[in-house]
GROMACS .gro file of C-alpha atoms in nm:
model
  223
    1MET     CA    1   8.861  10.425  12.671
    2GLU     CA    2   9.081  10.561  12.953
    3ALA     CA    3   8.807  10.498  13.211
    4SER     CA    4   8.758  10.137  13.105
    5LEU     CA    5   9.133  10.069  13.113
    6ALA     CA    6   9.161  10.226  13.457
    7ALA     CA    7   8.884   9.998  13.583
    8LEU     CA    8   9.085   9.697  13.469
    9ALA     CA    9   9.405   9.810  13.643
   10PRO     CA   10   9.359   9.640  13.983
   11GLN     CA   11   9.281   9.305  13.818
   12LEU     CA   12   9.579   9.330  13.581
   13GLN     CA   13   9.827   9.436  13.849
   14LEU     CA   14   9.757   9.123  14.052
   15SER     CA   15   9.921   8.911  13.780
   16ARG     CA   16  10.257   9.089  13.775
   17PRO     CA   17  10.535   8.842  13.858
   18GLY     CA   18  10.782   9.074  14.035
   19PRO     CA   19  11.003   9.384  14.011
   20LEU     CA   20  11.157   9.278  13.680
   21VAL     CA   21  10.945   9.174  13.382
   22PRO     CA   22  11.109   8.852  13.257
   23VAL     CA   23  11.245   8.794  12.908
   24LEU     CA   24  11.358   8.481  12.728
   25PRO     CA   25  11.707   8.351  12.821
   26ALA     CA   26  11.835   8.436  12.472
   27LEU     CA   27  11.744   8.804  12.529
   28GLN     CA   28  11.869   8.845  12.885
   29GLY     CA   29  12.218   8.948  12.773
   30LEU     CA   30  12.074   9.247  12.586
   31LEU     CA   31  11.947   9.400  12.911
   32PRO     CA   32  12.176   9.510  13.198
   33GLU     CA   33  11.959   9.343  13.462
   34GLY     CA   34  11.855   9.043  13.255
   35GLY     CA   35  11.494   9.161  13.241
   36LEU     CA   36  11.274   9.464  13.172
   37ARG     CA   37  11.280   9.722  13.451
   38PRO     CA   38  10.938   9.884  13.519
   39GLY     CA   39  10.952  10.255  13.445
   40ALA     CA   40  11.255  10.218  13.218
   41VAL     CA   41  11.200  10.254  12.844
   42VAL     CA   42  11.364  10.016  12.596
   43SER     CA   43  11.371  10.141  12.237
   44VAL     CA   44  11.395   9.900  11.942
   45THR     CA   45  11.491  10.014  11.592
   46GLY     CA   46  11.569   9.854  11.259
   47GLY     CA   47  11.394   9.520  11.283
   48GLY     CA   48  11.018   9.548  11.244
   49THR     CA   49  10.811   9.400  11.527
   50ALA     CA   50  10.980   9.060  11.571
   51LEU     CA   51  11.217   9.169  11.847
   52LEU     CA   52  10.944   9.364  12.029
   53LEU     CA   53  10.717   9.059  12.025
   54ALA     CA   54  11.004   8.835  12.136
   55LEU     CA   55  11.053   9.060  12.440
   56ALA     CA   56  10.691   8.987  12.538
   57VAL     CA   57  10.710   8.606  12.520
   58ALA     CA   58  10.839   8.527  12.869
   59ALA     CA   59  10.632   8.805  13.027
   60THR     CA   60  10.298   8.681  12.895
   61SER     CA   61  10.395   8.322  12.970
   62ALA     CA   62  10.461   8.426  13.332
   63GLY     CA   63  10.115   8.582  13.359
   64THR     CA   64  10.197   8.947  13.286
   65TRP     CA   65   9.935   9.138  13.090
   66CYS     CA   66  10.079   9.309  12.783
   67ALA     CA   67   9.922   9.592  12.581
   68ALA     CA   68  10.024   9.692  12.229
   69VAL     CA   69   9.922  10.032  12.096
   70GLY     CA   70   9.994  10.204  11.766
   71PHE     CA   71  10.070   9.892  11.560
   72ASP     CA   72   9.869   9.868  11.239
   73GLY     CA   73   9.815   9.505  11.140
   74LEU     CA   74  10.018   9.353  11.423
   75GLY     CA   75  10.097   8.996  11.323
   76LEU     CA   76   9.917   8.794  11.589
   77ALA     CA   77   9.992   8.465  11.413
   78ALA     CA   78  10.363   8.548  11.412
   79ALA     CA   79  10.340   8.653  11.778
   80ALA     CA   80  10.183   8.320  11.871
   81GLU     CA   81  10.449   8.129  11.676
   82LEU     CA   82  10.720   8.309  11.873
   83GLY     CA   83  10.547   8.204  12.195
   84VAL     CA   84  10.347   8.510  12.300
   85ASP     CA   85  10.042   8.410  12.505
   86LEU     CA   86   9.766   8.584  12.309
   87GLY     CA   87   9.536   8.540  12.607
   88ARG     CA   88   9.754   8.796  12.788
   89LEU     CA   89   9.795   9.036  12.495
   90VAL     CA   90   9.559   9.329  12.437
   91VAL     CA   91   9.590   9.517  12.108
   92VAL     CA   92   9.453   9.871  12.131
   93GLU     CA   93   9.371  10.078  11.825
   94ALA     CA   94   9.392  10.450  11.878
   95ALA     CA   95   9.380  10.760  11.661
   96ARG     CA   96   9.730  10.881  11.584
   97GLU     CA   97   9.678  11.213  11.760
   98ARG     CA   98   9.554  11.038  12.077
   99TRP     CA   99   9.834  10.787  12.125
  100PRO     CA  100   9.999  10.977  12.414
  101GLU     CA  101   9.690  10.973  12.638
  102VAL     CA  102   9.616  10.611  12.545
  103ALA     CA  103   9.975  10.509  12.621
  104LEU     CA  104   9.958  10.679  12.962
  105ALA     CA  105   9.631  10.499  13.046
  106LEU     CA  106   9.774  10.163  12.941
  107ALA     CA  107  10.095  10.215  13.139
  108ASP     CA  108   9.882  10.264  13.448
  109GLY     CA  109   9.712   9.926  13.413
  110PHE     CA  110   9.939   9.676  13.238
  111GLY     CA  111  10.267   9.508  13.326
  112LEU     CA  112  10.420   9.552  12.980
  113LEU     CA  113  10.349   9.815  12.716
  114LEU     CA  114  10.455   9.780  12.352
  115LEU     CA  115  10.426  10.122  12.191
  116ARG     CA  116  10.452  10.276  11.848
  117GLY     CA  117  10.367  10.644  11.833
  118GLY     CA  118  10.478  10.970  11.682
  119PRO     CA  119  10.795  11.155  11.783
  120PRO     CA  120  10.756  11.213  12.159
  121THR     CA  121  10.838  11.535  12.339
  122GLY     CA  122  11.067  11.540  12.639
  123PRO     CA  123  10.785  11.614  12.887
  124LEU     CA  124  10.572  11.330  12.747
  125ALA     CA  125  10.861  11.085  12.770
  126GLU     CA  126  10.924  11.185  13.132
  127ARG     CA  127  10.555  11.161  13.221
  128LEU     CA  128  10.520  10.815  13.069
  129ALA     CA  129  10.829  10.695  13.257
  130THR     CA  130  10.687  10.835  13.582
  131VAL     CA  131  10.350  10.666  13.536
  132ALA     CA  132  10.514  10.338  13.433
  133ARG     CA  133  10.751  10.343  13.730
  134ARG     CA  134  10.468  10.417  13.975
  135SER     CA  135  10.243  10.142  13.840
  136GLY     CA  136  10.515   9.882  13.771
  137CYS     CA  137  10.494   9.880  13.391
  138ALA     CA  138  10.788   9.807  13.158
  139VAL     CA  139  10.778   9.998  12.828
  140VAL     CA  140  10.921   9.880  12.494
  141VAL     CA  141  10.901  10.136  12.213
  142ALA     CA  142  10.933  10.083  11.838
  143GLY     CA  143  11.161  10.366  11.725
  144SER     CA  144  11.379  10.623  11.897
  145TRP     CA  145  11.280  10.757  12.238
  146PRO     CA  146  11.443  11.041  12.433
  147GLY     CA  147  11.599  10.914  12.754
  148ALA     CA  148  11.559  10.545  12.670
  149ARG     CA  149  11.755  10.342  12.924
  150VAL     CA  150  11.832  10.064  12.677
  151ARG     CA  151  11.854  10.097  12.298
  152LEU     CA  152  11.835   9.785  12.081
  153ARG     CA  153  11.913   9.810  11.711
  154VAL     CA  154  11.874   9.528  11.460
  155GLU     CA  155  12.167   9.570  11.221
  156ALA     CA  156  12.138   9.269  10.991
  157ARG     CA  157  11.875   9.012  10.898
  158PHE     CA  158  11.933   8.692  10.703
  159TRP     CA  159  11.662   8.443  10.614
  160GLU     CA  160  11.751   8.079  10.557
  161GLY     CA  161  11.564   7.812  10.368
  162VAL     CA  162  11.557   7.941  10.012
  163GLY     CA  163  11.796   7.753   9.786
  164GLN     CA  164  11.845   7.793   9.412
  165GLY     CA  165  11.565   8.047   9.400
  166ARG     CA  166  11.298   7.826   9.558
  167GLY     CA  167  11.205   7.675   9.892
  168ARG     CA  168  11.048   7.784  10.218
  169LEU     CA  169  11.182   8.043  10.460
  170ARG     CA  170  11.264   7.840  10.772
  171ALA     CA  171  11.474   8.055  11.004
  172ARG     CA  172  11.610   8.406  11.044
  173ARG     CA  173  11.942   8.521  11.186
  174VAL     CA  174  11.969   8.874  11.318
  175THR     CA  175  12.242   9.082  11.479
  176VAL     CA  176  12.123   9.305  11.763
  177VAL     CA  177  12.335   9.595  11.889
  178ALA     CA  178  12.257   9.689  12.250
  179GLY     CA  179  12.353  10.015  12.418
  180GLY     CA  180  12.206  10.286  12.632
  181ARG     CA  181  12.267  10.472  12.957
  182GLY     CA  182  12.419  10.376  13.289
  183ALA     CA  183  12.477  10.002  13.316
  184ALA     CA  184  12.372   9.966  12.950
  185ALA     CA  185  12.628  10.216  12.820
  186ARG     CA  186  12.874   9.952  12.701
  187GLU     CA  187  12.776   9.856  12.346
  188LEU     CA  188  12.757   9.489  12.257
  189ARG     CA  189  12.650   9.277  11.962
  190VAL     CA  190  12.444   8.962  11.999
  191GLY     CA  191  12.350   8.716  11.726
  192LEU     CA  192  12.002   8.565  11.754
  193TRP     CA  193  11.784   8.316  11.576
  194LEU     CA  194  11.458   8.510  11.550
  195PRO     CA  195  11.323   8.248  11.507
  196ASP     CA  196  11.513   7.925  11.439
  197ALA     CA  197  11.375   7.644  11.223
  198GLN     CA  198  11.163   7.520  11.516
  199GLY     CA  199  11.017   7.864  11.581
  200ALA     CA  200  11.223   7.930  11.895
  201VAL     CA  201  11.420   8.243  11.984
  202ARG     CA  202  11.775   8.153  12.081
  203LYS     CA  203  12.123   8.297  12.089
  204ILE     CA  204  12.379   8.222  11.818
  205GLU     CA  205  12.692   8.127  12.007
  206GLN     CA  206  12.923   8.171  11.707
  207GLN     CA  207  12.808   8.391  11.424
  208PRO     CA  208  12.898   8.273  11.073
  209SER     CA  209  13.014   8.503  10.799
  210ALA     CA  210  12.692   8.654  10.666
  211VAL     CA  211  12.782   8.645  10.297
  212SER     CA  212  12.956   8.309  10.290
  213ALA     CA  213  12.685   8.150  10.503
  214GLY     CA  214  12.419   8.277  10.266
  215GLU     CA  215  12.605   8.136   9.967
  216ARG     CA  216  12.674   7.799  10.127
  217HIS     CA  217  12.320   7.740  10.256
  218GLY     CA  218  12.123   7.915   9.986
  219SER     CA  219  11.993   8.175  10.225
  220LEU     CA  220  11.791   8.476  10.123
  221VAL     CA  221  11.960   8.791  10.246
  222VAL     CA  222  11.713   9.059  10.353
  223VAL     CA  223  11.837   9.416  10.386
   0.00000   0.00000   0.00000
């Protein structure tokens, strides 16, 4: 597998749009530079895969190849609805004990790596960052990661569209807490539609009271 991925690397690297991997406008405020820095790891906790996939939307739309490894049953339909270009997304299945070597091979050939693996060691985290920085790959990890430059945590999720015990889930509000090291050290909270009723990811300019909003609009509160 590593040899075949390495053979693809020159072709994939030609499509990288620049030093920063772009993200949607609604997500730019979560990142100190407004985009994903190659070689810098962003960790995402508390919110399933929706936020990880949302971070890949603008990148794949701009022509960046994205690889996802370690995700069992990744929702490709949901990814497409968020706007991920599936033609630029490669899902790699790997044995759990082999995820480190697979992740290193992918980081050497793709512009964006979405990763879910076991608890990493310090040396592995440093090696992955080195490979990603050298090859120009941004890394987004599901779960905690030692030395992550940016940490995103989904604190609350509220679905809307269910009233009086029936109806269709139409939109989801989430609160994302961003922090990290260096320029990302200052913690901030951002409200997002992930997605809104039209399937788009956008920022909530003024967040309503979670409980009262759920009662007024018949929302389903998901904890």
